[in-house]
C-alpha positions as YAML, in Angstrom:
chain: A
units: angstrom
residues:
- id: 1
  name: MET
  ca: [-4.51, -36.87, -62.67]
- id: 2
  name: GLU
  ca: [-1.14, -35.13, -62.71]
- id: 3
  name: LEU
  ca: [1.48, -35.72, -60.03]
- id: 4
  name: ARG
  ca: [1.05, -32.16, -58.70]
- id: 5
  name: ASP
  ca: [-2.70, -32.60, -58.34]
- id: 6
  name: GLY
  ca: [-2.15, -35.85, -56.52]
- id: 7
  name: LEU
  ca: [0.25, -34.31, -54.03]
- id: 8
  name: GLU
  ca: [-2.16, -31.45, -53.35]
- id: 9
  name: LEU
  ca: [-4.96, -33.98, -52.77]
- id: 10
  name: VAL
  ca: [-2.78, -35.89, -50.30]
- id: 11
  name: TYR
  ca: [-1.93, -32.66, -48.51]
- id: 12
  name: PHE
  ca: [-5.56, -31.63, -48.07]
- id: 13
  name: ILE
  ca: [-6.57, -35.14, -46.98]
- id: 14
  name: THR
  ca: [-3.79, -35.66, -44.45]
- id: 15
  name: GLY
  ca: [-1.81, -32.50, -43.83]
- id: 16
  name: GLY
  ca: [-4.65, -30.02, -43.41]
- id: 17
  name: PRO
  ca: [-6.47, -31.72, -40.49]
- id: 18
  name: VAL
  ca: [-3.19, -32.65, -38.85]
- id: 19
  name: LEU
  ca: [-1.96, -29.05, -38.97]
- id: 20
  name: ALA
  ca: [-5.27, -27.87, -37.60]
- id: 21
  name: LEU
  ca: [-5.02, -30.32, -34.69]
- id: 22
  name: ILE
  ca: [-1.46, -29.21, -34.02]
- id: 23
  name: GLY
  ca: [-2.64, -25.59, -34.00]
- id: 24
  name: VAL
  ca: [-5.44, -26.32, -31.54]
- id: 25
  name: TYR
  ca: [-3.07, -28.27, -29.31]
- id: 26
  name: GLY
  ca: [-0.55, -25.41, -29.44]
- id: 27
  name: LEU
  ca: [-3.18, -22.85, -28.42]
- id: 28
  name: LYS
  ca: [-4.30, -25.07, -25.57]
- id: 29
  name: GLN
  ca: [-0.75, -25.42, -24.32]
- id: 30
  name: LEU
  ca: [-0.28, -21.66, -24.63]
- id: 31
  name: LYS
  ca: [-3.34, -21.08, -22.42]
- id: 32
  name: ILE
  ca: [-2.05, -23.62, -19.90]
- id: 33
  name: SER
  ca: [1.36, -21.89, -19.90]
- id: 34
  name: LYS
  ca: [-0.18, -18.44, -19.32]
- id: 35
  name: LYS
  ca: [-2.28, -19.84, -16.46]
- id: 36
  name: ASP
  ca: [0.77, -21.55, -15.00]
- id: 37
  name: ILE
  ca: [2.82, -18.34, -15.22]
- id: 38
  name: SER
  ca: [-0.01, -16.37, -13.60]
- id: 39
  name: THR
  ca: [-0.23, -18.93, -10.77]
- id: 40
  name: ARG
  ca: [3.53, -18.78, -10.21]
- id: 41
  name: ILE
  ca: [3.49, -14.97, -10.13]
- id: 42
  name: GLU
  ca: [0.67, -14.98, -7.56]
- id: 43
  name: ARG
  ca: [2.52, -17.52, -5.45]
- id: 44
  name: GLU
  ca: [5.75, -15.50, -5.63]
- id: 45
  name: GLY
  ca: [3.80, -12.37, -4.71]
- id: 46
  name: LEU
  ca: [2.50, -14.08, -1.58]
- id: 47
  name: ILE
  ca: [6.00, -15.28, -0.64]
- id: 48
  name: VAL
  ca: [7.49, -11.79, -1.12]
- id: 49
  name: ALA
  ca: [4.69, -10.24, 0.95]
- id: 50
  name: SER
  ca: [5.22, -12.77, 3.72]
- id: 51
  name: ASP
  ca: [8.98, -12.16, 3.73]
- id: 52
  name: GLN
  ca: [8.59, -8.36, 3.80]
- id: 53
  name: VAL
  ca: [5.99, -8.46, 6.59]
- id: 54
  name: LYS
  ca: [8.45, -10.50, 8.62]
- id: 55
  name: ILE
  ca: [11.20, -7.95, 7.90]
- id: 56
  name: PHE
  ca: [8.88, -5.13, 8.91]
- id: 57
  name: LEU
  ca: [7.97, -6.74, 12.22]
- id: 58
  name: GLU
  ca: [11.39, -8.13, 13.14]
- id: 59
  name: ASN
  ca: [13.77, -5.51, 11.69]
- id: 60
  name: ILE
  ca: [12.03, -2.22, 10.97]
- id: 61
  name: ILE
  ca: [9.89, -1.97, 14.10]
- id: 62
  name: PRO
  ca: [12.90, -2.31, 16.48]
- id: 63
  name: ILE
  ca: [14.89, 0.46, 14.76]
- id: 64
  name: PHE
  ca: [11.73, 2.60, 14.59]
- id: 65
  name: ASP
  ca: [11.25, 2.11, 18.34]
- id: 66
  name: ASP
  ca: [14.84, 3.25, 18.90]
- id: 67
  name: PHE
  ca: [14.16, 6.34, 16.84]
- id: 68
  name: THR
  ca: [10.90, 7.20, 18.64]
- id: 69
  name: LYS
  ca: [12.63, 6.77, 21.99]
- id: 70
  name: LYS
  ca: [15.22, 9.40, 21.07]
- id: 71
  name: LEU
  ca: [12.53, 11.55, 19.46]
- id: 72
  name: ASN
  ca: [10.48, 11.55, 22.67]
- id: 73
  name: GLU
  ca: [13.56, 12.35, 24.71]
- id: 74
  name: SER
  ca: [14.20, 15.38, 22.52]
- id: 75
  name: MET
  ca: [10.58, 16.50, 22.69]
- id: 76
  name: ASN
  ca: [10.45, 16.07, 26.46]
- id: 77
  name: ALA
  ca: [13.53, 18.23, 26.61]
- id: 78
  name: GLY
  ca: [11.61, 20.95, 24.81]
- id: 79
  name: VAL
  ca: [13.51, 20.76, 21.53]
- id: 80
  name: CYS
  ca: [10.27, 20.68, 19.56]
- id: 81
  name: GLU
  ca: [6.52, 20.61, 20.09]
- id: 82
  name: ARG
  ca: [4.69, 17.35, 19.59]
- id: 83
  name: PHE
  ca: [3.10, 16.77, 16.22]
- id: 84
  name: ASP
  ca: [-0.59, 17.33, 15.63]
- id: 85
  name: ILE
  ca: [-1.60, 14.52, 13.30]
- id: 86
  name: SER
  ca: [-4.88, 16.27, 12.45]
- id: 87
  name: ASP
  ca: [-2.87, 18.91, 10.53]
- id: 88
  name: PHE
  ca: [-1.23, 16.37, 8.25]
- id: 89
  name: LYS
  ca: [-2.03, 16.67, 4.55]
- id: 90
  name: TRP
  ca: [-1.77, 13.05, 3.55]
- id: 91
  name: ASP
  ca: [-2.83, 13.60, -0.06]
- id: 92
  name: THR
  ca: [0.07, 15.96, -0.86]
- id: 93
  name: PHE
  ca: [2.71, 15.07, 1.73]
- id: 94
  name: LYS
  ca: [3.25, 18.75, 2.32]
- id: 95
  name: GLN
  ca: [2.98, 20.62, 5.55]
- id: 96
  name: GLU
  ca: [2.92, 24.35, 6.16]
- id: 97
  name: TYR
  ca: [4.94, 25.45, 9.15]
- id: 98
  name: SER
  ca: [5.48, 28.78, 10.77]
- id: 99
  name: THR
  ca: [9.06, 29.96, 10.42]
- id: 100
  name: GLU
  ca: [9.76, 29.26, 14.07]
- id: 101
  name: LYS
  ca: [8.24, 25.76, 13.98]
- id: 102
  name: ALA
  ca: [10.12, 24.98, 10.75]
- id: 103
  name: LYS
  ca: [13.36, 25.82, 12.50]
- id: 104
  name: GLU
  ca: [12.45, 23.53, 15.39]
- id: 105
  name: TYR
  ca: [11.65, 20.59, 13.10]
- id: 106
  name: ASN
  ca: [14.75, 21.13, 11.02]
- id: 107
  name: GLY
  ca: [16.90, 21.26, 14.13]
- id: 108
  name: LEU
  ca: [15.28, 18.08, 15.46]
- id: 109
  name: MET
  ca: [15.69, 16.36, 12.10]
- id: 110
  name: PHE
  ca: [19.41, 17.08, 11.92]
- id: 111
  name: GLU
  ca: [19.85, 16.08, 15.55]
- id: 112
  name: LEU
  ca: [18.33, 12.66, 14.81]
- id: 113
  name: ILE
  ca: [19.38, 12.37, 11.15]
- id: 114
  name: GLU
  ca: [21.35, 9.13, 11.57]
- id: 115
  name: GLU
  ca: [18.52, 7.25, 13.30]
- id: 116
  name: LEU
  ca: [15.93, 8.87, 11.00]
- id: 117
  name: LEU
  ca: [17.62, 7.80, 7.78]
- id: 118
  name: LEU
  ca: [18.13, 4.30, 9.12]
- id: 119
  name: VAL
  ca: [14.37, 3.96, 9.54]
- id: 120
  name: LEU
  ca: [13.43, 5.69, 6.29]
- id: 121
  name: ASN
  ca: [15.89, 3.67, 4.17]
- id: 122
  name: ALA
  ca: [14.50, 0.45, 5.64]
- id: 123
  name: LEU
  ca: [10.92, 1.59, 4.96]
- id: 124
  name: GLU
  ca: [11.78, 2.64, 1.41]
- id: 125
  name: SER
  ca: [13.33, -0.78, 0.74]
- id: 126
  name: PHE
  ca: [10.21, -2.39, 2.17]
- id: 127
  name: SER
  ca: [7.79, -0.19, 0.21]
- id: 128
  name: VAL
  ca: [9.39, -0.69, -3.20]
- id: 129
  name: TYR
  ca: [8.40, -4.36, -3.26]
- id: 130
  name: PHE
  ca: [4.75, -3.33, -3.22]
- id: 131
  name: THR
  ca: [4.75, -0.15, -5.29]
- id: 132
  name: LYS
  ca: [6.54, -2.04, -8.08]
- id: 133
  name: ARG
  ca: [4.01, -4.88, -7.70]
- id: 134
  name: VAL
  ca: [6.53, -7.58, -6.86]
- id: 135
  name: GLY
  ca: [4.80, -8.46, -3.58]
- id: 136
  name: ASN
  ca: [1.08, -8.76, -2.95]
- id: 137
  name: GLU
  ca: [0.32, -5.47, -1.23]
- id: 138
  name: GLU
  ca: [-3.20, -6.48, -0.22]
- id: 139
  name: ILE
  ca: [-1.86, -9.36, 1.86]
- id: 140
  name: ALA
  ca: [0.74, -7.08, 3.44]
- id: 141
  name: TYR
  ca: [-1.88, -4.43, 4.20]
- id: 142
  name: SER
  ca: [-4.24, -6.89, 5.86]
- id: 143
  name: THR
  ca: [-1.37, -8.00, 8.11]
- id: 144
  name: MET
  ca: [0.37, -4.78, 9.09]
- id: 145
  name: GLY
  ca: [-0.99, -1.95, 6.96]
- id: 146
  name: LEU
  ca: [-2.36, -0.03, 9.94]
- id: 147
  name: SER
  ca: [0.97, -0.32, 11.77]
- id: 148
  name: TYR
  ca: [2.74, 0.95, 8.66]
- id: 149
  name: CYS
  ca: [0.47, 4.01, 8.45]
- id: 150
  name: ASP
  ca: [0.88, 4.70, 12.18]
- id: 151
  name: THR
  ca: [4.64, 4.50, 11.73]
- id: 152
  name: ILE
  ca: [4.52, 7.00, 8.88]
- id: 153
  name: SER
  ca: [2.40, 9.36, 10.97]
- id: 154
  name: VAL
  ca: [5.32, 9.73, 13.38]
- id: 155
  name: LEU
  ca: [7.77, 10.31, 10.52]
- id: 156
  name: TYR
  ca: [5.45, 12.54, 8.51]
- id: 157
  name: PRO
  ca: [6.88, 15.99, 9.44]
- id: 158
  name: PHE
  ca: [10.36, 14.80, 8.45]
- id: 159
  name: LEU
  ca: [9.17, 13.14, 5.27]
- id: 160
  name: CYS
  ca: [7.56, 16.43, 4.19]
- id: 161
  name: ARG
  ca: [11.04, 17.91, 4.19]
- id: 162
  name: LEU
  ca: [12.95, 14.96, 2.79]
- id: 163
  name: THR
  ca: [10.59, 14.09, -0.07]
- id: 164
  name: GLU
  ca: [10.59, 17.53, -1.66]
- id: 165
  name: ASN
  ca: [13.15, 16.42, -4.26]
- id: 166
  name: GLY
  ca: [11.62, 13.03, -4.97]
- id: 167
  name: HIS
  ca: [13.40, 11.09, -2.23]
- id: 168
  name: PHE
  ca: [11.57, 8.19, -0.57]
- id: 169
  name: SER
  ca: [8.96, 8.22, -3.34]
- id: 170
  name: ASN
  ca: [7.98, 4.59, -2.70]
- id: 171
  name: ILE
  ca: [7.14, 5.37, 0.95]
- id: 172
  name: VAL
  ca: [4.93, 8.24, -0.23]
- id: 173
  name: GLU
  ca: [3.18, 6.12, -2.87]
- id: 174
  name: LEU
  ca: [2.47, 3.20, -0.55]
- id: 175
  name: THR
  ca: [1.36, 5.49, 2.29]
- id: 176
  name: LEU
  ca: [-1.11, 7.32, 0.07]
- id: 177
  name: LEU
  ca: [-2.52, 4.00, -1.18]
- id: 178
  name: TRP
  ca: [-2.87, 2.42, 2.25]
- id: 179
  name: ASN
  ca: [-4.03, 5.53, 4.07]
- id: 180
  name: ASP
  ca: [-6.82, 6.07, 1.53]
- id: 181
  name: ARG
  ca: [-7.82, 2.43, 1.97]
- id: 182
  name: ARG
  ca: [-7.84, 2.84, 5.73]
- id: 183
  name: THR
  ca: [-10.00, 5.96, 5.42]
- id: 184
  name: ILE
  ca: [-12.48, 4.12, 3.20]
- id: 185
  name: GLU
  ca: [-12.64, 1.18, 5.60]
- id: 186
  name: ASN
  ca: [-13.21, 3.47, 8.58]
- id: 187
  name: THR
  ca: [-15.90, 5.36, 6.67]
- id: 188
  name: GLU
  ca: [-17.67, 2.13, 5.69]
- id: 189
  name: LYS
  ca: [-17.58, 0.97, 9.31]
- id: 190
  name: GLU
  ca: [-19.08, 4.25, 10.44]
- id: 191
  name: ILE
  ca: [-21.81, 4.01, 7.81]
- id: 192
  name: ASP
  ca: [-22.65, 0.47, 8.96]
- id: 193
  name: ARG
  ca: [-22.75, 1.65, 12.56]
- id: 194
  name: LEU
  ca: [-25.13, 4.47, 11.69]
- id: 195
  name: LYS
  ca: [-27.37, 2.14, 9.70]
- id: 196
  name: LYS
  ca: [-27.60, -0.28, 12.62]
- id: 197
  name: ASN
  ca: [-28.26, 2.63, 14.95]
- id: 198
  name: LEU
  ca: [-31.11, 3.83, 12.72]
- id: 199
  name: GLU
  ca: [-32.63, 0.36, 12.63]
- id: 200
  name: THR
  ca: [-32.92, 0.33, 16.42]
- id: 201
  name: LYS
  ca: [-34.65, 3.68, 16.58]
- id: 202
  name: ASN
  ca: [-38.41, 3.89, 17.05]
- id: 203
  name: LYS
  ca: [-39.98, 4.71, 13.67]
- id: 204
  name: LYS
  ca: [-43.40, 5.39, 15.16]
- id: 205
  name: LYS
  ca: [-45.09, 8.55, 13.90]
- id: 206
  name: LEU
  ca: [-47.56, 10.78, 15.70]
- id: 207
  name: LYS
  ca: [-50.77, 11.31, 13.78]
- id: 208
  name: LEU
  ca: [-52.82, 14.47, 13.99]
- id: 209
  name: TRP
  ca: [-55.37, 14.45, 16.82]
- id: 210
  name: GLY
  ca: [-58.70, 13.10, 15.67]
- id: 211
  name: VAL
  ca: [-57.33, 11.52, 12.46]
...
């Protein structure tokens, strides 16, 4: 047997299985690393969501309350009619106004522009964490999603004007997502209620006389 043949034989006897074991071990470690990374990302997403919910409740709600106070004062003074939420077009974030009403809303918006932008900038900063999938939006929604949507409903007429050029896009994206989810949940609840109501009804039928 030549030296070369001997070396190849040694390689196949020792090196081959060893390399195979190393490969298997490496793949196993890779799977563990991916799982570990996924776990860390999920944990960070929960932490971010928790932090942002706290910011929403402790920081954004107070400045929003200040804004609504001044908004109500202006409306009570007859500056503008109150909003009819049933007319809101949530899917497009566009609202058709008569020329006169548009003037009223524009005048009100510029009257409260400082307080309005303070609220919207805070909401945009909050929303971006979830639209860019840094924070777990499902956790945030379960905690204060309804409050968020209710907040936007007050700001909606102004957002229709201010988002025309792409401003506050993260507020729009998160609102559409959460408002659709709220609509689905409400519809499912109504379906369940109707089903339960049907179950309680008398299903007795009247047969023909003499049958």
